[in-house]
C-alpha cells in the first residue's frame, strides 16, 4: 500500500516519461520533490571538530499538508548504557575491540541553531530531538505546507570527531563521516513522516535521493573523499583550502579525509555515456590494494551498467577508513575498513567479493533507494545475488576464495559456496530460520540479519532469475532501475512490477519465499541403473559404454514446496548439462533424452531417463539455487572431499573451510589448543596427529594420537560431535582417550570415556570457542590421569577411577571473547556416581566458578574541575585502560577422603602443577591486573596472514588450598606471577585469539617456578 503511493507520486508529479525500450538514458530524470542541500563545513582534525551550516530545501511530495518537518540527525545518537552489551557482541562478531568503538557518552552532533528561512528572514526554532532513538529533529511550521510547497530549514551544528571507530569519528589520522549529515525523513502521502530510528548495528536508512552542493574546508595537505565530484578548489586562509563539491540525486552525502591518503584513479567504460571515474583513497602504504580495488570496482561498474542500466554519476569514490565494518555503501562513495586493506594478498578473493558487493549498492540503495530499516533484504539480497552472479561469470561457480602461494596450497581454503551458504545454513539448522521480509528490529541481531536478509534473500532473487531466465531477469531489473531511479523501491513495488513485467501473478511465490518460512530440502532417495538383471545402485555399478536406463526417486521435505530440476552429468562432461524438470505432483515427458517424470505417493517424484551411457553424477537442484539446508543429499557423489594437511587445527573443521555438500576428511599433524576446559573433561593443549571427518552442521569427529602438555603424557583418542541432535539447539558428543605413555609418575594406561549432550542458548561466532550459554548433561568414566601427588593431605586417598553423571551450566557475558574487557562468566557443575578409592564407594562432586572483568574507572572524574584534576588526568586515563579480572573458584566432593581435585594448573592455581596438592575440597581465588603495554599495533606476519594487535602484561596473585579428610594439604598457598599476553588476529578480522605465557612462584613453599602457555585469558 505504502508503495502504491510512491508509484502514484511518480505519475502525478510528472516523474519518468514513457519508458525507453533499451538502457535507461544517461540523462538524469529527477523527481521534482527531491530535497536540495547547501552545505558549508570546516573539518578541523586538530580540534577534532566539524563545524557545519546546512540549508535544506524540502518540497512536499504530495499527500496531506504538514505542519512540521522531521529531520533525521543520526549522528546525535548515543548508545544507551543498557544496549552496550548487545553492541559489544556485534562488534565482537566483527572482531573489533568494543573499546575502540563504544564509550561515547554524549552526542557527536550538537545543534547550535535551527531556523526556518523565509526570504531573507531566518526564524529560530527550538531544537528538540525525539523519536525512539533520540535522532528525530522536529521542526514546527508556522503554516501548513501542502503538495509542491517548499520549506527552507537552516541548521548550524557541530560534529565532534571522537577517537572512535565507526560511522563518524577521527581514528589514526582518518576522518570518517558517513550518514552524518541531518536530512529530512521520508514523507509519504499514506505513511506521513517515516523517520528511521538509528540502529548502530546495520544500515537502517530510508533516505530520499537529494541534490547536494557543498563547500568543505580542510587543512592543506589533507585529501578529501566525498560523494559526488569536485567542481572547484580555492585557498581558504593560511593553511586551509576549500573544496566545492556537487552531488546530484545521491542517497546521502558522505565524506572522509586524511593527510595520509594516496589516490588511485581509473576509468570504467560504460556503453552510452562517458567513462565513470573511479577514485580510491587509501592510506599511503596500501597503494597496491588501492589500485587493485579501483580496477575491481571499474570492472563491476561496466558489467552492472550493461546488466541494469548505466551508472548515473560521473564518479565513484572508495575511501579507506577505520569503520569497523568491512565495507559500507554511500551516495556514490564506498567506505572500506582499514582491516580489509591489511588482508594478505591470498585473501584477494574476499576483497573482490566485497568490492563488487558494495559497488552493486550503487544500483540498489543509491540509484534506487530501499528501506534499510523496514526491508533490509531488498538492497542486501539484490547486492548479494548480483555480486555472486558476477563472480560466477568471472571465476566460475564455487571458486576457492583464498589464493595461497605455491607450497601453501594445503592450508584450509574457503569455497565460495560455503562462504555464501554458511550463515543461513547455520541458522536453519539451529532453528533460527525466519522469513526474509522482516525489518531490522524483528531480525534483532546481525547474525540473523546476515543469514536471512543477505544469504537467503539473495537465493530468492536467484530462484526468480532461474524461473525467468537470466536475460529476462536482467531486463526486469533494468526496467525497475528505469522507473525507480532517485525514488524508493519497496518490496510491494517489486512484486507489482514483476507481475506487470511477466504478466503473471507472483503472490504465491513471494508468500512462500519472502513472507513464509522459505526452506526446501530436495533429496535423492534412490538412483539406480535398470538393466536385464534388474535395478542396481548407481554409485556402485561399473560404468557401461552402452545405452542405460536410470530411475531416480526424489523426495522433498521442509515447509516450502518449490519446483526444481534434476541435473545429469555423463562421463567427460562438466557440471550438469542434462536437465529434467522436477516438482511435486509433476507429470512430464521429454524426448531429448527420453525421460518421464511421474508423481509417487507421499509427494515423491520418480524420474525415468534413458541415457547413451551410464551417468557419472546425478544432482537435484544442480545449481544449488534453493535455500536447502542439506546439500549433501542432493547428489550421488559419495566420494568425500579428502584433504591432507601439514597442520591440522580447528581452522580445518568448520563450515567456512570445508565443502558444505559432502563429507570432508582431513588428515595431518595436529595442534589442538585447549581454549576452554570442560568440567567432565579437560582437554589440554595437544600436539600429535589426527584424522578427522566433517559434515557441515551435522558431524565432526576424528581419531588422534597426541602429547598433552599439562599431563605430560601421550594419549590416543577418538571424539565426535553430532550437531543439532537430538534437536536444533542441541549438540551431542563423545570422547574416549587412553594414555599410552607418561613422562611423570602416575597411573599406567588410564582410560576415560564420556558422552555429553548440550543445550545451546547463546551461540558463539568464533570458530574455536564453546557457546556462550549452554547447559549440558554428561556421563563419564575416568581413570586417574593426575600425576601422583607430592602434597596429598593427611588421610586423603587417591582414586583409581570414577564413573559419574553430571550437569553443567555456563553463562558467559564476557566480551570480546579473545580478551574480555567487560562482563562476567559463571560455571556450575554437579555430578554423582561411584569412585574406586580404597574401596568402591558412591561419590558426589560439585564446583562453581565466577569471573568478573572490569576496566578500572577514570578516578580523575571524582575530583573537582581544576588544576589538580588536569594534572592527574593523564595518569587516571592510563589507569582506566587497564583491567582487573577476578576469579573465585570452589569445589568439593564426597567422600571427603577422595583426592578428586588438583589445585594446580595453568587455568587454576598457577603456582603449582597438577602433581602438587590434590584434595576433595579445593578453592582458588585470583586477582589479575591486565596492563596494555602496546595497543593498536599494526605488526603483521607472513604477508598479513597473522598479526599482532596488543601486547599486555599481567600481574597476578593466586591463593588457594586443597583439603581432604578434614585436613589441609598445607598452609593456604599464595602465588605471585606475571605474564605476557599477545592479542593476535588471523586474516585481519576473521578470527582473534590471545596467546599467553605465564610464570608463577608460590610463596614460602619449596616448589620451583611454574611456566604456563595457553590460548586466551586463563579465566
Ligand atoms: Zn550490502
PDB file of N, CA and C in Angstrom, residues 246-281:
ATOM      1  N   UNK A 246      29.742  18.842  -5.890  1.00  0.00           N
ATOM      2  CA  UNK A 246      28.342  18.709  -6.278  1.00  0.00           C
ATOM      3  C   UNK A 246      27.996  17.236  -6.369  1.00  0.00           C
ATOM      4  N   UNK A 247      26.834  16.905  -5.848  1.00  0.00           N
ATOM      5  CA  UNK A 247      26.359  15.513  -5.919  1.00  0.00           C
ATOM      6  C   UNK A 247      24.867  15.571  -6.208  1.00  0.00           C
ATOM      7  N   UNK A 248      24.475  15.065  -7.373  1.00  0.00           N
ATOM      8  CA  UNK A 248      23.070  15.154  -7.768  1.00  0.00           C
ATOM      9  C   UNK A 248      22.388  13.799  -7.618  1.00  0.00           C
ATOM     10  N   UNK A 249      21.284  13.823  -6.942  1.00  0.00           N
ATOM     11  CA  UNK A 249      20.474  12.601  -6.851  1.00  0.00           C
ATOM     12  C   UNK A 249      21.158  11.467  -6.118  1.00  0.00           C
ATOM     13  N   UNK A 250      21.884  11.769  -5.023  1.00  0.00           N
ATOM     14  CA  UNK A 250      22.511  10.699  -4.242  1.00  0.00           C
ATOM     15  C   UNK A 250      21.752  10.504  -2.923  1.00  0.00           C
ATOM     16  N   UNK A 251      21.893   9.316  -2.373  1.00  0.00           N
ATOM     17  CA  UNK A 251      21.114   8.947  -1.163  1.00  0.00           C
ATOM     18  C   UNK A 251      21.643   9.591   0.100  1.00  0.00           C
ATOM     19  N   UNK A 252      22.911   9.933   0.120  1.00  0.00           N
ATOM     20  CA  UNK A 252      23.485  10.548   1.314  1.00  0.00           C
ATOM     21  C   UNK A 252      24.733  11.270   0.866  1.00  0.00           C
ATOM     22  N   UNK A 253      25.219  12.128   1.715  1.00  0.00           N
ATOM     23  CA  UNK A 253      26.417  12.894   1.370  1.00  0.00           C
ATOM     24  C   UNK A 253      27.486  12.557   2.408  1.00  0.00           C
ATOM     25  N   UNK A 254      28.425  11.692   2.016  1.00  0.00           N
ATOM     26  CA  UNK A 254      29.406  11.198   2.974  1.00  0.00           C
ATOM     27  C   UNK A 254      30.800  11.666   2.618  1.00  0.00           C
ATOM     28  N   UNK A 255      31.630  11.773   3.645  1.00  0.00           N
ATOM     29  CA  UNK A 255      32.983  12.305   3.485  1.00  0.00           C
ATOM     30  C   UNK A 255      33.991  11.477   4.260  1.00  0.00           C
ATOM     31  N   UNK A 256      35.221  11.505   3.777  1.00  0.00           N
ATOM     32  CA  UNK A 256      36.345  11.000   4.560  1.00  0.00           C
ATOM     33  C   UNK A 256      37.529  11.882   4.218  1.00  0.00           C
ATOM     34  N   UNK A 257      38.433  12.029   5.180  1.00  0.00           N
ATOM     35  CA  UNK A 257      39.593  12.879   4.905  1.00  0.00           C
ATOM     36  C   UNK A 257      40.789  12.370   5.688  1.00  0.00           C
ATOM     37  N   UNK A 258      41.954  12.522   5.077  1.00  0.00           N
ATOM     38  CA  UNK A 258      43.179  12.162   5.776  1.00  0.00           C
ATOM     39  C   UNK A 258      44.360  12.844   5.105  1.00  0.00           C
ATOM     40  N   UNK A 259      45.390  13.098   5.896  1.00  0.00           N
ATOM     41  CA  UNK A 259      46.605  13.652   5.293  1.00  0.00           C
ATOM     42  C   UNK A 259      47.477  12.508   4.791  1.00  0.00           C
ATOM     43  N   UNK A 260      47.069  11.277   5.070  1.00  0.00           N
ATOM     44  CA  UNK A 260      47.896  10.127   4.681  1.00  0.00           C
ATOM     45  C   UNK A 260      47.360   9.417   3.448  1.00  0.00           C
ATOM     46  N   UNK A 261      46.343  10.010   2.818  1.00  0.00           N
ATOM     47  CA  UNK A 261      45.748   9.355   1.653  1.00  0.00           C
ATOM     48  C   UNK A 261      46.614   9.486   0.409  1.00  0.00           C
ATOM     49  N   UNK A 262      46.678   8.421  -0.340  1.00  0.00           N
ATOM     50  CA  UNK A 262      47.132   8.496  -1.730  1.00  0.00           C
ATOM     51  C   UNK A 262      45.902   8.196  -2.577  1.00  0.00           C
ATOM     52  N   UNK A 263      45.935   8.588  -3.835  1.00  0.00           N
ATOM     53  CA  UNK A 263      44.761   8.406  -4.689  1.00  0.00           C
ATOM     54  C   UNK A 263      45.120   7.516  -5.876  1.00  0.00           C
ATOM     55  N   UNK A 264      44.337   6.491  -6.084  1.00  0.00           N
ATOM     56  CA  UNK A 264      44.472   5.662  -7.290  1.00  0.00           C
ATOM     57  C   UNK A 264      43.227   5.906  -8.130  1.00  0.00           C
ATOM     58  N   UNK A 265      43.421   6.168  -9.398  1.00  0.00           N
ATOM     59  CA  UNK A 265      42.291   6.502 -10.264  1.00  0.00           C
ATOM     60  C   UNK A 265      42.265   5.602 -11.480  1.00  0.00           C
ATOM     61  N   UNK A 266      41.080   5.251 -11.891  1.00  0.00           N
ATOM     62  CA  UNK A 266      40.936   4.540 -13.155  1.00  0.00           C
ATOM     63  C   UNK A 266      39.587   4.924 -13.752  1.00  0.00           C
ATOM     64  N   UNK A 267      39.323   4.415 -14.953  1.00  0.00           N
ATOM     65  CA  UNK A 267      38.059   4.756 -15.593  1.00  0.00           C
ATOM     66  C   UNK A 267      37.325   3.492 -15.981  1.00  0.00           C
ATOM     67  N   UNK A 268      36.013   3.522 -15.793  1.00  0.00           N
ATOM     68  CA  UNK A 268      35.189   2.375 -16.171  1.00  0.00           C
ATOM     69  C   UNK A 268      34.413   2.727 -17.429  1.00  0.00           C
ATOM     70  N   UNK A 269      34.676   2.024 -18.528  1.00  0.00           N
ATOM     71  CA  UNK A 269      33.894   2.300 -19.735  1.00  0.00           C
ATOM     72  C   UNK A 269      32.452   1.836 -19.551  1.00  0.00           C
ATOM     73  N   UNK A 270      31.519   2.680 -19.933  1.00  0.00           N
ATOM     74  CA  UNK A 270      30.105   2.338 -19.812  1.00  0.00           C
ATOM     75  C   UNK A 270      29.424   2.692 -21.132  1.00  0.00           C
ATOM     76  N   UNK A 271      28.720   1.731 -21.718  1.00  0.00           N
ATOM     77  CA  UNK A 271      28.081   1.958 -23.013  1.00  0.00           C
ATOM     78  C   UNK A 271      27.084   3.107 -22.902  1.00  0.00           C
ATOM     79  N   UNK A 272      27.121   4.020 -23.858  1.00  0.00           N
ATOM     80  CA  UNK A 272      26.122   5.082 -23.934  1.00  0.00           C
ATOM     81  C   UNK A 272      26.408   6.293 -23.062  1.00  0.00           C
ATOM     82  N   UNK A 273      27.565   6.350 -22.425  1.00  0.00           N
ATOM     83  CA  UNK A 273      27.881   7.526 -21.623  1.00  0.00           C
ATOM     84  C   UNK A 273      29.404   7.656 -21.497  1.00  0.00           C
ATOM     85  N   UNK A 274      29.843   8.776 -20.901  1.00  0.00           N
ATOM     86  CA  UNK A 274      31.281   8.949 -20.681  1.00  0.00           C
ATOM     87  C   UNK A 274      31.760   7.909 -19.670  1.00  0.00           C
ATOM     88  N   UNK A 275      33.052   7.570 -19.745  1.00  0.00           N
ATOM     89  CA  UNK A 275      33.553   6.618 -18.738  1.00  0.00           C
ATOM     90  C   UNK A 275      33.357   7.168 -17.312  1.00  0.00           C
ATOM     91  N   UNK A 276      33.135   6.280 -16.366  1.00  0.00           N
ATOM     92  CA  UNK A 276      32.980   6.668 -14.958  1.00  0.00           C
ATOM     93  C   UNK A 276      34.368   6.691 -14.321  1.00  0.00           C
ATOM     94  N   UNK A 277      34.662   7.786 -13.627  1.00  0.00           N
ATOM     95  CA  UNK A 277      35.956   7.888 -12.947  1.00  0.00           C
ATOM     96  C   UNK A 277      35.863   7.167 -11.602  1.00  0.00           C
ATOM     97  N   UNK A 278      36.763   6.242 -11.354  1.00  0.00           N
ATOM     98  CA  UNK A 278      36.802   5.540 -10.069  1.00  0.00           C
ATOM     99  C   UNK A 278      38.027   6.023  -9.319  1.00  0.00           C
ATOM    100  N   UNK A 279      37.803   6.587  -8.124  1.00  0.00           N
ATOM    101  CA  UNK A 279      38.922   7.083  -7.311  1.00  0.00           C
ATOM    102  C   UNK A 279      38.968   6.275  -6.031  1.00  0.00           C
ATOM    103  N   UNK A 280      40.135   5.772  -5.715  1.00  0.00           N
ATOM    104  CA  UNK A 280      40.305   5.074  -4.444  1.00  0.00           C
ATOM    105  C   UNK A 280      41.282   5.874  -3.601  1.00  0.00           C
ATOM    106  N   UNK A 281      40.837   6.280  -2.411  1.00  0.00           N
ATOM    107  CA  UNK A 281      41.715   6.993  -1.486  1.00  0.00           C
ATOM    108  C   UNK A 281      42.072   6.038  -0.365  1.00  0.00           C
TER     109      UNK A 281
END
